[in-house]
Amino acid sequence: MNPHFGAAAVKLCGIAARLLGWRPADFWAATPAELITALTPAETSPAAGIDRTDLDRLMEDDNARTQR
């Protein structure tokens, strides 16, 4: 085994534990793609939310559907 792999794996395991709350078994059970996905920040900014007008419209639409 490459000595650099072991050191890098231990470092990544620690990062996963601190940032993701993963236990060592979670880290070792994860695929590289899962680890990358979990550690990569989202590319889009979080939604700002909706305003009261949009919320009222959604509630009215839901009411109309449930009354059918």
mmCIF file of the N, C-alpha and C atoms, coordinates in Angstrom:
data_MODEL
# 
_entry.id   MODEL 
# 
loop_
_atom_site.group_PDB 
_atom_site.id 
_atom_site.type_symbol 
_atom_site.label_atom_id 
_atom_site.label_alt_id 
_atom_site.label_comp_id 
_atom_site.label_asym_id 
_atom_site.label_entity_id 
_atom_site.label_seq_id 
_atom_site.pdbx_PDB_ins_code 
_atom_site.Cartn_x 
_atom_site.Cartn_y 
_atom_site.Cartn_z 
_atom_site.occupancy 
_atom_site.B_iso_or_equiv 
_atom_site.pdbx_formal_charge 
_atom_site.auth_seq_id 
_atom_site.auth_comp_id 
_atom_site.auth_asym_id 
_atom_site.auth_atom_id 
_atom_site.pdbx_PDB_model_num 
ATOM 1   N N  . MET A 1 1  ? 0.844   -1.173 0.000  1.00 0.00 ? 1  MET A N  1 
ATOM 2   C CA . MET A 1 1  ? 0.000   0.000  0.000  1.00 0.00 ? 1  MET A CA 1 
ATOM 3   C C  . MET A 1 1  ? 0.890   1.237  0.000  1.00 0.00 ? 1  MET A C  1 
ATOM 4   N N  . ASN A 1 2  ? 0.441   2.227  -0.689 1.00 0.00 ? 2  ASN A N  1 
ATOM 5   C CA . ASN A 1 2  ? 1.151   3.494  -0.766 1.00 0.00 ? 2  ASN A CA 1 
ATOM 6   C C  . ASN A 1 2  ? 1.089   4.184  0.600  1.00 0.00 ? 2  ASN A C  1 
ATOM 7   N N  . PRO A 1 3  ? 2.220   4.606  1.172  1.00 0.00 ? 3  PRO A N  1 
ATOM 8   C CA . PRO A 1 3  ? 2.195   5.251  2.496  1.00 0.00 ? 3  PRO A CA 1 
ATOM 9   C C  . PRO A 1 3  ? 1.423   6.570  2.492  1.00 0.00 ? 3  PRO A C  1 
ATOM 10  N N  . HIS A 1 4  ? 1.354   7.220  1.347  1.00 0.00 ? 4  HIS A N  1 
ATOM 11  C CA . HIS A 1 4  ? 0.615   8.477  1.254  1.00 0.00 ? 4  HIS A CA 1 
ATOM 12  C C  . HIS A 1 4  ? -0.890  8.231  1.338  1.00 0.00 ? 4  HIS A C  1 
ATOM 13  N N  . PHE A 1 5  ? -1.339  7.084  0.822  1.00 0.00 ? 5  PHE A N  1 
ATOM 14  C CA . PHE A 1 5  ? -2.766  6.761  0.871  1.00 0.00 ? 5  PHE A CA 1 
ATOM 15  C C  . PHE A 1 5  ? -3.252  6.660  2.317  1.00 0.00 ? 5  PHE A C  1 
ATOM 16  N N  . GLY A 1 6  ? -2.507  5.947  3.146  1.00 0.00 ? 6  GLY A N  1 
ATOM 17  C CA . GLY A 1 6  ? -2.896  5.769  4.546  1.00 0.00 ? 6  GLY A CA 1 
ATOM 18  C C  . GLY A 1 6  ? -3.001  7.088  5.281  1.00 0.00 ? 6  GLY A C  1 
ATOM 19  N N  . ALA A 1 7  ? -2.028  7.950  5.095  1.00 0.00 ? 7  ALA A N  1 
ATOM 20  C CA . ALA A 1 7  ? -2.041  9.256  5.762  1.00 0.00 ? 7  ALA A CA 1 
ATOM 21  C C  . ALA A 1 7  ? -3.208  10.110 5.262  1.00 0.00 ? 7  ALA A C  1 
ATOM 22  N N  . ALA A 1 8  ? -3.434  10.081 3.966  1.00 0.00 ? 8  ALA A N  1 
ATOM 23  C CA . ALA A 1 8  ? -4.541  10.858 3.398  1.00 0.00 ? 8  ALA A CA 1 
ATOM 24  C C  . ALA A 1 8  ? -5.884  10.312 3.873  1.00 0.00 ? 8  ALA A C  1 
ATOM 25  N N  . ALA A 1 9  ? -6.003  8.994  3.962  1.00 0.00 ? 9  ALA A N  1 
ATOM 26  C CA . ALA A 1 9  ? -7.261  8.388  4.409  1.00 0.00 ? 9  ALA A CA 1 
ATOM 27  C C  . ALA A 1 9  ? -7.563  8.766  5.855  1.00 0.00 ? 9  ALA A C  1 
ATOM 28  N N  . VAL A 1 10 ? -6.557  8.730  6.708  1.00 0.00 ? 10 VAL A N  1 
ATOM 29  C CA . VAL A 1 10 ? -6.759  9.114  8.111  1.00 0.00 ? 10 VAL A CA 1 
ATOM 30  C C  . VAL A 1 10 ? -7.180  10.575 8.204  1.00 0.00 ? 10 VAL A C  1 
ATOM 31  N N  . LYS A 1 11 ? -6.561  11.430 7.406  1.00 0.00 ? 11 LYS A N  1 
ATOM 32  C CA . LYS A 1 11 ? -6.909  12.851 7.409  1.00 0.00 ? 11 LYS A CA 1 
ATOM 33  C C  . LYS A 1 11 ? -8.348  13.052 6.931  1.00 0.00 ? 11 LYS A C  1 
ATOM 34  N N  . LEU A 1 12 ? -8.732  12.362 5.857  1.00 0.00 ? 12 LEU A N  1 
ATOM 35  C CA . LEU A 1 12 ? -10.100 12.480 5.350  1.00 0.00 ? 12 LEU A CA 1 
ATOM 36  C C  . LEU A 1 12 ? -11.116 11.922 6.336  1.00 0.00 ? 12 LEU A C  1 
ATOM 37  N N  . CYS A 1 13 ? -10.751 10.855 7.018  1.00 0.00 ? 13 CYS A N  1 
ATOM 38  C CA . CYS A 1 13 ? -11.641 10.268 8.022  1.00 0.00 ? 13 CYS A CA 1 
ATOM 39  C C  . CYS A 1 13 ? -11.900 11.289 9.135  1.00 0.00 ? 13 CYS A C  1 
ATOM 40  N N  . GLY A 1 14 ? -10.869 11.999 9.556  1.00 0.00 ? 14 GLY A N  1 
ATOM 41  C CA . GLY A 1 14 ? -11.024 13.038 10.574 1.00 0.00 ? 14 GLY A CA 1 
ATOM 42  C C  . GLY A 1 14 ? -11.884 14.191 10.099 1.00 0.00 ? 14 GLY A C  1 
ATOM 43  N N  . ILE A 1 15 ? -11.701 14.588 8.852  1.00 0.00 ? 15 ILE A N  1 
ATOM 44  C CA . ILE A 1 15 ? -12.514 15.669 8.281  1.00 0.00 ? 15 ILE A CA 1 
ATOM 45  C C  . ILE A 1 15 ? -13.977 15.245 8.238  1.00 0.00 ? 15 ILE A C  1 
ATOM 46  N N  . ALA A 1 16 ? -14.228 14.017 7.780  1.00 0.00 ? 16 ALA A N  1 
ATOM 47  C CA . ALA A 1 16 ? -15.601 13.515 7.713  1.00 0.00 ? 16 ALA A CA 1 
ATOM 48  C C  . ALA A 1 16 ? -16.220 13.460 9.106  1.00 0.00 ? 16 ALA A C  1 
ATOM 49  N N  . ALA A 1 17 ? -15.430 13.092 10.096 1.00 0.00 ? 17 ALA A N  1 
ATOM 50  C CA . ALA A 1 17 ? -15.944 13.026 11.469 1.00 0.00 ? 17 ALA A CA 1 
ATOM 51  C C  . ALA A 1 17 ? -16.316 14.416 11.977 1.00 0.00 ? 17 ALA A C  1 
ATOM 52  N N  . ARG A 1 18 ? -15.449 15.395 11.755 1.00 0.00 ? 18 ARG A N  1 
ATOM 53  C CA . ARG A 1 18 ? -15.695 16.751 12.254 1.00 0.00 ? 18 ARG A CA 1 
ATOM 54  C C  . ARG A 1 18 ? -16.811 17.459 11.500 1.00 0.00 ? 18 ARG A C  1 
ATOM 55  N N  . LEU A 1 19 ? -16.760 17.412 10.184 1.00 0.00 ? 19 LEU A N  1 
ATOM 56  C CA . LEU A 1 19 ? -17.710 18.189 9.386  1.00 0.00 ? 19 LEU A CA 1 
ATOM 57  C C  . LEU A 1 19 ? -19.047 17.495 9.167  1.00 0.00 ? 19 LEU A C  1 
ATOM 58  N N  . LEU A 1 20 ? -19.016 16.171 9.067  1.00 0.00 ? 20 LEU A N  1 
ATOM 59  C CA . LEU A 1 20 ? -20.225 15.442 8.712  1.00 0.00 ? 20 LEU A CA 1 
ATOM 60  C C  . LEU A 1 20 ? -20.801 14.626 9.866  1.00 0.00 ? 20 LEU A C  1 
ATOM 61  N N  . GLY A 1 21 ? -20.038 14.495 10.934 1.00 0.00 ? 21 GLY A N  1 
ATOM 62  C CA . GLY A 1 21 ? -20.493 13.685 12.041 1.00 0.00 ? 21 GLY A CA 1 
ATOM 63  C C  . GLY A 1 21 ? -20.410 12.192 11.772 1.00 0.00 ? 21 GLY A C  1 
ATOM 64  N N  . TRP A 1 22 ? -19.611 11.814 10.769 1.00 0.00 ? 22 TRP A N  1 
ATOM 65  C CA . TRP A 1 22 ? -19.476 10.400 10.410 1.00 0.00 ? 22 TRP A CA 1 
ATOM 66  C C  . TRP A 1 22 ? -18.573 9.689  11.410 1.00 0.00 ? 22 TRP A C  1 
ATOM 67  N N  . ARG A 1 23 ? -18.924 8.470  11.724 1.00 0.00 ? 23 ARG A N  1 
ATOM 68  C CA . ARG A 1 23 ? -18.051 7.588  12.495 1.00 0.00 ? 23 ARG A CA 1 
ATOM 69  C C  . ARG A 1 23 ? -17.100 6.925  11.502 1.00 0.00 ? 23 ARG A C  1 
ATOM 70  N N  . PRO A 1 24 ? -16.003 6.338  11.990 1.00 0.00 ? 24 PRO A N  1 
ATOM 71  C CA . PRO A 1 24 ? -15.074 5.686  11.060 1.00 0.00 ? 24 PRO A CA 1 
ATOM 72  C C  . PRO A 1 24 ? -15.753 4.663  10.146 1.00 0.00 ? 24 PRO A C  1 
ATOM 73  N N  . ALA A 1 25 ? -16.688 3.887  10.680 1.00 0.00 ? 25 ALA A N  1 
ATOM 74  C CA . ALA A 1 25 ? -17.382 2.891  9.850  1.00 0.00 ? 25 ALA A CA 1 
ATOM 75  C C  . ALA A 1 25 ? -18.170 3.558  8.727  1.00 0.00 ? 25 ALA A C  1 
ATOM 76  N N  . ASP A 1 26 ? -18.758 4.736  9.006  1.00 0.00 ? 26 ASP A N  1 
ATOM 77  C CA . ASP A 1 26 ? -19.483 5.475  7.963  1.00 0.00 ? 26 ASP A CA 1 
ATOM 78  C C  . ASP A 1 26 ? -18.527 5.905  6.856  1.00 0.00 ? 26 ASP A C  1 
ATOM 79  N N  . PHE A 1 27 ? -17.364 6.399  7.271  1.00 0.00 ? 27 PHE A N  1 
ATOM 80  C CA . PHE A 1 27 ? -16.362 6.840  6.300  1.00 0.00 ? 27 PHE A CA 1 
ATOM 81  C C  . PHE A 1 27 ? -15.918 5.684  5.410  1.00 0.00 ? 27 PHE A C  1 
ATOM 82  N N  . TRP A 1 28 ? -15.575 4.554  6.028  1.00 0.00 ? 28 TRP A N  1 
ATOM 83  C CA . TRP A 1 28 ? -15.052 3.431  5.262  1.00 0.00 ? 28 TRP A CA 1 
ATOM 84  C C  . TRP A 1 28 ? -16.124 2.752  4.419  1.00 0.00 ? 28 TRP A C  1 
ATOM 85  N N  . ALA A 1 29 ? -17.399 2.924  4.791  1.00 0.00 ? 29 ALA A N  1 
ATOM 86  C CA . ALA A 1 29 ? -18.488 2.334  3.996  1.00 0.00 ? 29 ALA A CA 1 
ATOM 87  C C  . ALA A 1 29 ? -18.883 3.229  2.819  1.00 0.00 ? 29 ALA A C  1 
ATOM 88  N N  . ALA A 1 30 ? -18.492 4.492  2.881  1.00 0.00 ? 30 ALA A N  1 
ATOM 89  C CA . ALA A 1 30 ? -18.868 5.443  1.828  1.00 0.00 ? 30 ALA A CA 1 
ATOM 90  C C  . ALA A 1 30 ? -18.004 5.243  0.584  1.00 0.00 ? 30 ALA A C  1 
ATOM 91  N N  . THR A 1 31 ? -18.606 5.513  -0.550 1.00 0.00 ? 31 THR A N  1 
ATOM 92  C CA . THR A 1 31 ? -17.842 5.501  -1.798 1.00 0.00 ? 31 THR A CA 1 
ATOM 93  C C  . THR A 1 31 ? -17.125 6.843  -1.940 1.00 0.00 ? 31 THR A C  1 
ATOM 94  N N  . PRO A 1 32 ? -16.097 6.915  -2.770 1.00 0.00 ? 32 PRO A N  1 
ATOM 95  C CA . PRO A 1 32 ? -15.456 8.218  -3.006 1.00 0.00 ? 32 PRO A CA 1 
ATOM 96  C C  . PRO A 1 32 ? -16.450 9.263  -3.516 1.00 0.00 ? 32 PRO A C  1 
ATOM 97  N N  . ALA A 1 33 ? -17.393 8.845  -4.354 1.00 0.00 ? 33 ALA A N  1 
ATOM 98  C CA . ALA A 1 33 ? -18.383 9.788  -4.877 1.00 0.00 ? 33 ALA A CA 1 
ATOM 99  C C  . ALA A 1 33 ? -19.265 10.337 -3.757 1.00 0.00 ? 33 ALA A C  1 
ATOM 100 N N  . GLU A 1 34 ? -19.634 9.487  -2.800 1.00 0.00 ? 34 GLU A N  1 
ATOM 101 C CA . GLU A 1 34 ? -20.448 9.945  -1.676 1.00 0.00 ? 34 GLU A CA 1 
ATOM 102 C C  . GLU A 1 34 ? -19.670 10.933 -0.810 1.00 0.00 ? 34 GLU A C  1 
ATOM 103 N N  . LEU A 1 35 ? -18.413 10.660 -0.584 1.00 0.00 ? 35 LEU A N  1 
ATOM 104 C CA . LEU A 1 35 ? -17.583 11.569 0.209  1.00 0.00 ? 35 LEU A CA 1 
ATOM 105 C C  . LEU A 1 35 ? -17.433 12.914 -0.491 1.00 0.00 ? 35 LEU A C  1 
ATOM 106 N N  . ILE A 1 36 ? -17.173 12.885 -1.779 1.00 0.00 ? 36 ILE A N  1 
ATOM 107 C CA . ILE A 1 36 ? -17.038 14.131 -2.541 1.00 0.00 ? 36 ILE A CA 1 
ATOM 108 C C  . ILE A 1 36 ? -18.335 14.925 -2.499 1.00 0.00 ? 36 ILE A C  1 
ATOM 109 N N  . THR A 1 37 ? -19.451 14.245 -2.702 1.00 0.00 ? 37 THR A N  1 
ATOM 110 C CA . THR A 1 37 ? -20.754 14.920 -2.678 1.00 0.00 ? 37 THR A CA 1 
ATOM 111 C C  . THR A 1 37 ? -21.027 15.550 -1.326 1.00 0.00 ? 37 THR A C  1 
ATOM 112 N N  . ALA A 1 38 ? -20.710 14.827 -0.259 1.00 0.00 ? 38 ALA A N  1 
ATOM 113 C CA . ALA A 1 38 ? -20.970 15.332 1.090  1.00 0.00 ? 38 ALA A CA 1 
ATOM 114 C C  . ALA A 1 38 ? -20.083 16.520 1.441  1.00 0.00 ? 38 ALA A C  1 
ATOM 115 N N  . LEU A 1 39 ? -18.865 16.553 0.920  1.00 0.00 ? 39 LEU A N  1 
ATOM 116 C CA . LEU A 1 39 ? -17.923 17.613 1.278  1.00 0.00 ? 39 LEU A CA 1 
ATOM 117 C C  . LEU A 1 39 ? -17.910 18.796 0.316  1.00 0.00 ? 39 LEU A C  1 
ATOM 118 N N  . THR A 1 40 ? -18.559 18.673 -0.828 1.00 0.00 ? 40 THR A N  1 
ATOM 119 C CA . THR A 1 40 ? -18.563 19.743 -1.817 1.00 0.00 ? 40 THR A CA 1 
ATOM 120 C C  . THR A 1 40 ? -19.701 20.711 -1.531 1.00 0.00 ? 40 THR A C  1 
ATOM 121 N N  . PRO A 1 41 ? -19.406 21.991 -1.410 1.00 0.00 ? 41 PRO A N  1 
ATOM 122 C CA . PRO A 1 41 ? -20.479 22.955 -1.179 1.00 0.00 ? 41 PRO A CA 1 
ATOM 123 C C  . PRO A 1 41 ? -21.423 23.009 -2.379 1.00 0.00 ? 41 PRO A C  1 
ATOM 124 N N  . ALA A 1 42 ? -22.658 23.299 -2.102 1.00 0.00 ? 42 ALA A N  1 
ATOM 125 C CA . ALA A 1 42 ? -23.649 23.427 -3.177 1.00 0.00 ? 42 ALA A CA 1 
ATOM 126 C C  . ALA A 1 42 ? -23.251 24.594 -4.080 1.00 0.00 ? 42 ALA A C  1 
ATOM 127 N N  . GLU A 1 43 ? -23.501 24.425 -5.354 1.00 0.00 ? 43 GLU A N  1 
ATOM 128 C CA . GLU A 1 43 ? -23.129 25.480 -6.311 1.00 0.00 ? 43 GLU A CA 1 
ATOM 129 C C  . GLU A 1 43 ? -24.132 26.619 -6.331 1.00 0.00 ? 43 GLU A C  1 
ATOM 130 N N  . THR A 1 44 ? -25.354 26.321 -5.957 1.00 0.00 ? 44 THR A N  1 
ATOM 131 C CA . THR A 1 44 ? -26.368 27.370 -5.979 1.00 0.00 ? 44 THR A CA 1 
ATOM 132 C C  . THR A 1 44 ? -26.544 27.921 -4.572 1.00 0.00 ? 44 THR A C  1 
ATOM 133 N N  . SER A 1 45 ? -26.904 29.166 -4.504 1.00 0.00 ? 45 SER A N  1 
ATOM 134 C CA . SER A 1 45 ? -27.142 29.766 -3.201 1.00 0.00 ? 45 SER A CA 1 
ATOM 135 C C  . SER A 1 45 ? -28.487 29.291 -2.668 1.00 0.00 ? 45 SER A C  1 
ATOM 136 N N  . PRO A 1 46 ? -28.638 29.238 -1.372 1.00 0.00 ? 46 PRO A N  1 
ATOM 137 C CA . PRO A 1 46 ? -29.913 28.791 -0.819 1.00 0.00 ? 46 PRO A CA 1 
ATOM 138 C C  . PRO A 1 46 ? -31.038 29.736 -1.200 1.00 0.00 ? 46 PRO A C  1 
ATOM 139 N N  . ALA A 1 47 ? -32.211 29.195 -1.312 1.00 0.00 ? 47 ALA A N  1 
ATOM 140 C CA . ALA A 1 47 ? -33.364 30.016 -1.678 1.00 0.00 ? 47 ALA A CA 1 
ATOM 141 C C  . ALA A 1 47 ? -33.604 31.072 -0.607 1.00 0.00 ? 47 ALA A C  1 
ATOM 142 N N  . ALA A 1 48 ? -33.977 32.225 -1.040 1.00 0.00 ? 48 ALA A N  1 
ATOM 143 C CA . ALA A 1 48 ? -34.220 33.322 -0.116 1.00 0.00 ? 48 ALA A CA 1 
ATOM 144 C C  . ALA A 1 48 ? -35.524 33.133 0.637  1.00 0.00 ? 48 ALA A C  1 
ATOM 145 N N  . GLY A 1 49 ? -36.332 32.198 0.187  1.00 0.00 ? 49 GLY A N  1 
ATOM 146 C CA . GLY A 1 49 ? -37.631 31.996 0.812  1.00 0.00 ? 49 GLY A CA 1 
ATOM 147 C C  . GLY A 1 49 ? -38.718 32.589 -0.059 1.00 0.00 ? 49 GLY A C  1 
ATOM 148 N N  . ILE A 1 50 ? -39.916 32.536 0.449  1.00 0.00 ? 50 ILE A N  1 
ATOM 149 C CA . ILE A 1 50 ? -41.027 33.101 -0.308 1.00 0.00 ? 50 ILE A CA 1 
ATOM 150 C C  . ILE A 1 50 ? -41.644 34.226 0.505  1.00 0.00 ? 50 ILE A C  1 
ATOM 151 N N  . ASP A 1 51 ? -42.300 35.107 -0.191 1.00 0.00 ? 51 ASP A N  1 
ATOM 152 C CA . ASP A 1 51 ? -42.948 36.210 0.511  1.00 0.00 ? 51 ASP A CA 1 
ATOM 153 C C  . ASP A 1 51 ? -44.385 35.813 0.867  1.00 0.00 ? 51 ASP A C  1 
ATOM 154 N N  . ARG A 1 52 ? -45.037 36.669 1.590  1.00 0.00 ? 52 ARG A N  1 
ATOM 155 C CA . ARG A 1 52 ? -46.389 36.370 2.085  1.00 0.00 ? 52 ARG A CA 1 
ATOM 156 C C  . ARG A 1 52 ? -47.365 36.176 0.939  1.00 0.00 ? 52 ARG A C  1 
ATOM 157 N N  . THR A 1 53 ? -47.232 36.935 -0.129 1.00 0.00 ? 53 THR A N  1 
ATOM 158 C CA . THR A 1 53 ? -48.138 36.810 -1.270 1.00 0.00 ? 53 THR A CA 1 
ATOM 159 C C  . THR A 1 53 ? -48.036 35.417 -1.887 1.00 0.00 ? 53 THR A C  1 
ATOM 160 N N  . ASP A 1 54 ? -46.818 34.935 -2.081 1.00 0.00 ? 54 ASP A N  1 
ATOM 161 C CA . ASP A 1 54 ? -46.627 33.599 -2.640 1.00 0.00 ? 54 ASP A CA 1 
ATOM 162 C C  . ASP A 1 54 ? -47.162 32.522 -1.698 1.00 0.00 ? 54 ASP A C  1 
ATOM 163 N N  . LEU A 1 55 ? -46.935 32.693 -0.396 1.00 0.00 ? 55 LEU A N  1 
ATOM 164 C CA . LEU A 1 55 ? -47.432 31.733 0.581  1.00 0.00 ? 55 LEU A CA 1 
ATOM 165 C C  . LEU A 1 55 ? -48.962 31.687 0.559  1.00 0.00 ? 55 LEU A C  1 
ATOM 166 N N  . ASP A 1 56 ? -49.594 32.838 0.522  1.00 0.00 ? 56 ASP A N  1 
ATOM 167 C CA . ASP A 1 56 ? -51.060 32.881 0.458  1.00 0.00 ? 56 ASP A CA 1 
ATOM 168 C C  . ASP A 1 56 ? -51.576 32.193 -0.800 1.00 0.00 ? 56 ASP A C  1 
ATOM 169 N N  . ARG A 1 57 ? -50.916 32.430 -1.924 1.00 0.00 ? 57 ARG A N  1 
ATOM 170 C CA . ARG A 1 57 ? -51.333 31.802 -3.184 1.00 0.00 ? 57 ARG A CA 1 
ATOM 171 C C  . ARG A 1 57 ? -51.199 30.285 -3.101 1.00 0.00 ? 57 ARG A C  1 
ATOM 172 N N  . LEU A 1 58 ? -50.088 29.812 -2.551 1.00 0.00 ? 58 LEU A N  1 
ATOM 173 C CA . LEU A 1 58 ? -49.899 28.371 -2.410 1.00 0.00 ? 58 LEU A CA 1 
ATOM 174 C C  . LEU A 1 58 ? -50.942 27.756 -1.487 1.00 0.00 ? 58 LEU A C  1 
ATOM 175 N N  . MET A 1 59 ? -51.271 28.457 -0.420 1.00 0.00 ? 59 MET A N  1 
ATOM 176 C CA . MET A 1 59 ? -52.283 27.946 0.504  1.00 0.00 ? 59 MET A CA 1 
ATOM 177 C C  . MET A 1 59 ? -53.660 27.908 -0.164 1.00 0.00 ? 59 MET A C  1 
ATOM 178 N N  . GLU A 1 60 ? -53.971 28.914 -0.947 1.00 0.00 ? 60 GLU A N  1 
ATOM 179 C CA . GLU A 1 60 ? -55.246 28.925 -1.673 1.00 0.00 ? 60 GLU A CA 1 
ATOM 180 C C  . GLU A 1 60 ? -55.302 27.790 -2.687 1.00 0.00 ? 60 GLU A C  1 
ATOM 181 N N  . ASP A 1 61 ? -54.213 27.566 -3.408 1.00 0.00 ? 61 ASP A N  1 
ATOM 182 C CA . ASP A 1 61 ? -54.163 26.455 -4.369 1.00 0.00 ? 61 ASP A CA 1 
ATOM 183 C C  . ASP A 1 61 ? -54.356 25.123 -3.669 1.00 0.00 ? 61 ASP A C  1 
ATOM 184 N N  . ASP A 1 62 ? -53.725 24.951 -2.510 1.00 0.00 ? 62 ASP A N  1 
ATOM 185 C CA . ASP A 1 62 ? -53.863 23.711 -1.763 1.00 0.00 ? 62 ASP A CA 1 
ATOM 186 C C  . ASP A 1 62 ? -55.291 23.535 -1.262 1.00 0.00 ? 62 ASP A C  1 
ATOM 187 N N  . ASN A 1 63 ? -55.884 24.616 -0.772 1.00 0.00 ? 63 ASN A N  1 
ATOM 188 C CA . ASN A 1 63 ? -57.273 24.558 -0.318 1.00 0.00 ? 63 ASN A CA 1 
ATOM 189 C C  . ASN A 1 63 ? -58.206 24.144 -1.463 1.00 0.00 ? 63 ASN A C  1 
ATOM 190 N N  . ALA A 1 64 ? -57.982 24.726 -2.629 1.00 0.00 ? 64 ALA A N  1 
ATOM 191 C CA . ALA A 1 64 ? -58.833 24.421 -3.791 1.00 0.00 ? 64 ALA A CA 1 
ATOM 192 C C  . ALA A 1 64 ? -58.702 22.938 -4.152 1.00 0.00 ? 64 ALA A C  1 
ATOM 193 N N  . ARG A 1 65 ? -57.503 22.386 -4.069 1.00 0.00 ? 65 ARG A N  1 
ATOM 194 C CA . ARG A 1 65 ? -57.297 20.973 -4.410 1.00 0.00 ? 65 ARG A CA 1 
ATOM 195 C C  . ARG A 1 65 ? -57.959 20.045 -3.391 1.00 0.00 ? 65 ARG A C  1 
ATOM 196 N N  . THR A 1 66 ? -57.891 20.394 -2.133 1.00 0.00 ? 66 THR A N  1 
ATOM 197 C CA . THR A 1 66 ? -58.459 19.511 -1.109 1.00 0.00 ? 66 THR A CA 1 
ATOM 198 C C  . THR A 1 66 ? -59.959 19.568 -1.072 1.00 0.00 ? 66 THR A C  1 
ATOM 199 N N  . GLN A 1 67 ? -60.571 20.629 -1.593 1.00 0.00 ? 67 GLN A N  1 
ATOM 200 C CA . GLN A 1 67 ? -62.032 20.756 -1.607 1.00 0.00 ? 67 GLN A CA 1 
ATOM 201 C C  . GLN A 1 67 ? -62.668 20.049 -2.802 1.00 0.00 ? 67 GLN A C  1 
ATOM 202 N N  . ARG A 1 68 ? -61.879 19.594 -3.730 1.00 0.00 ? 68 ARG A N  1 
ATOM 203 C CA . ARG A 1 68 ? -62.414 18.912 -4.920 1.00 0.00 ? 68 ARG A CA 1 
ATOM 204 C C  . ARG A 1 68 ? -62.905 17.545 -4.586 1.00 0.00 ? 68 ARG A C  1 
# 
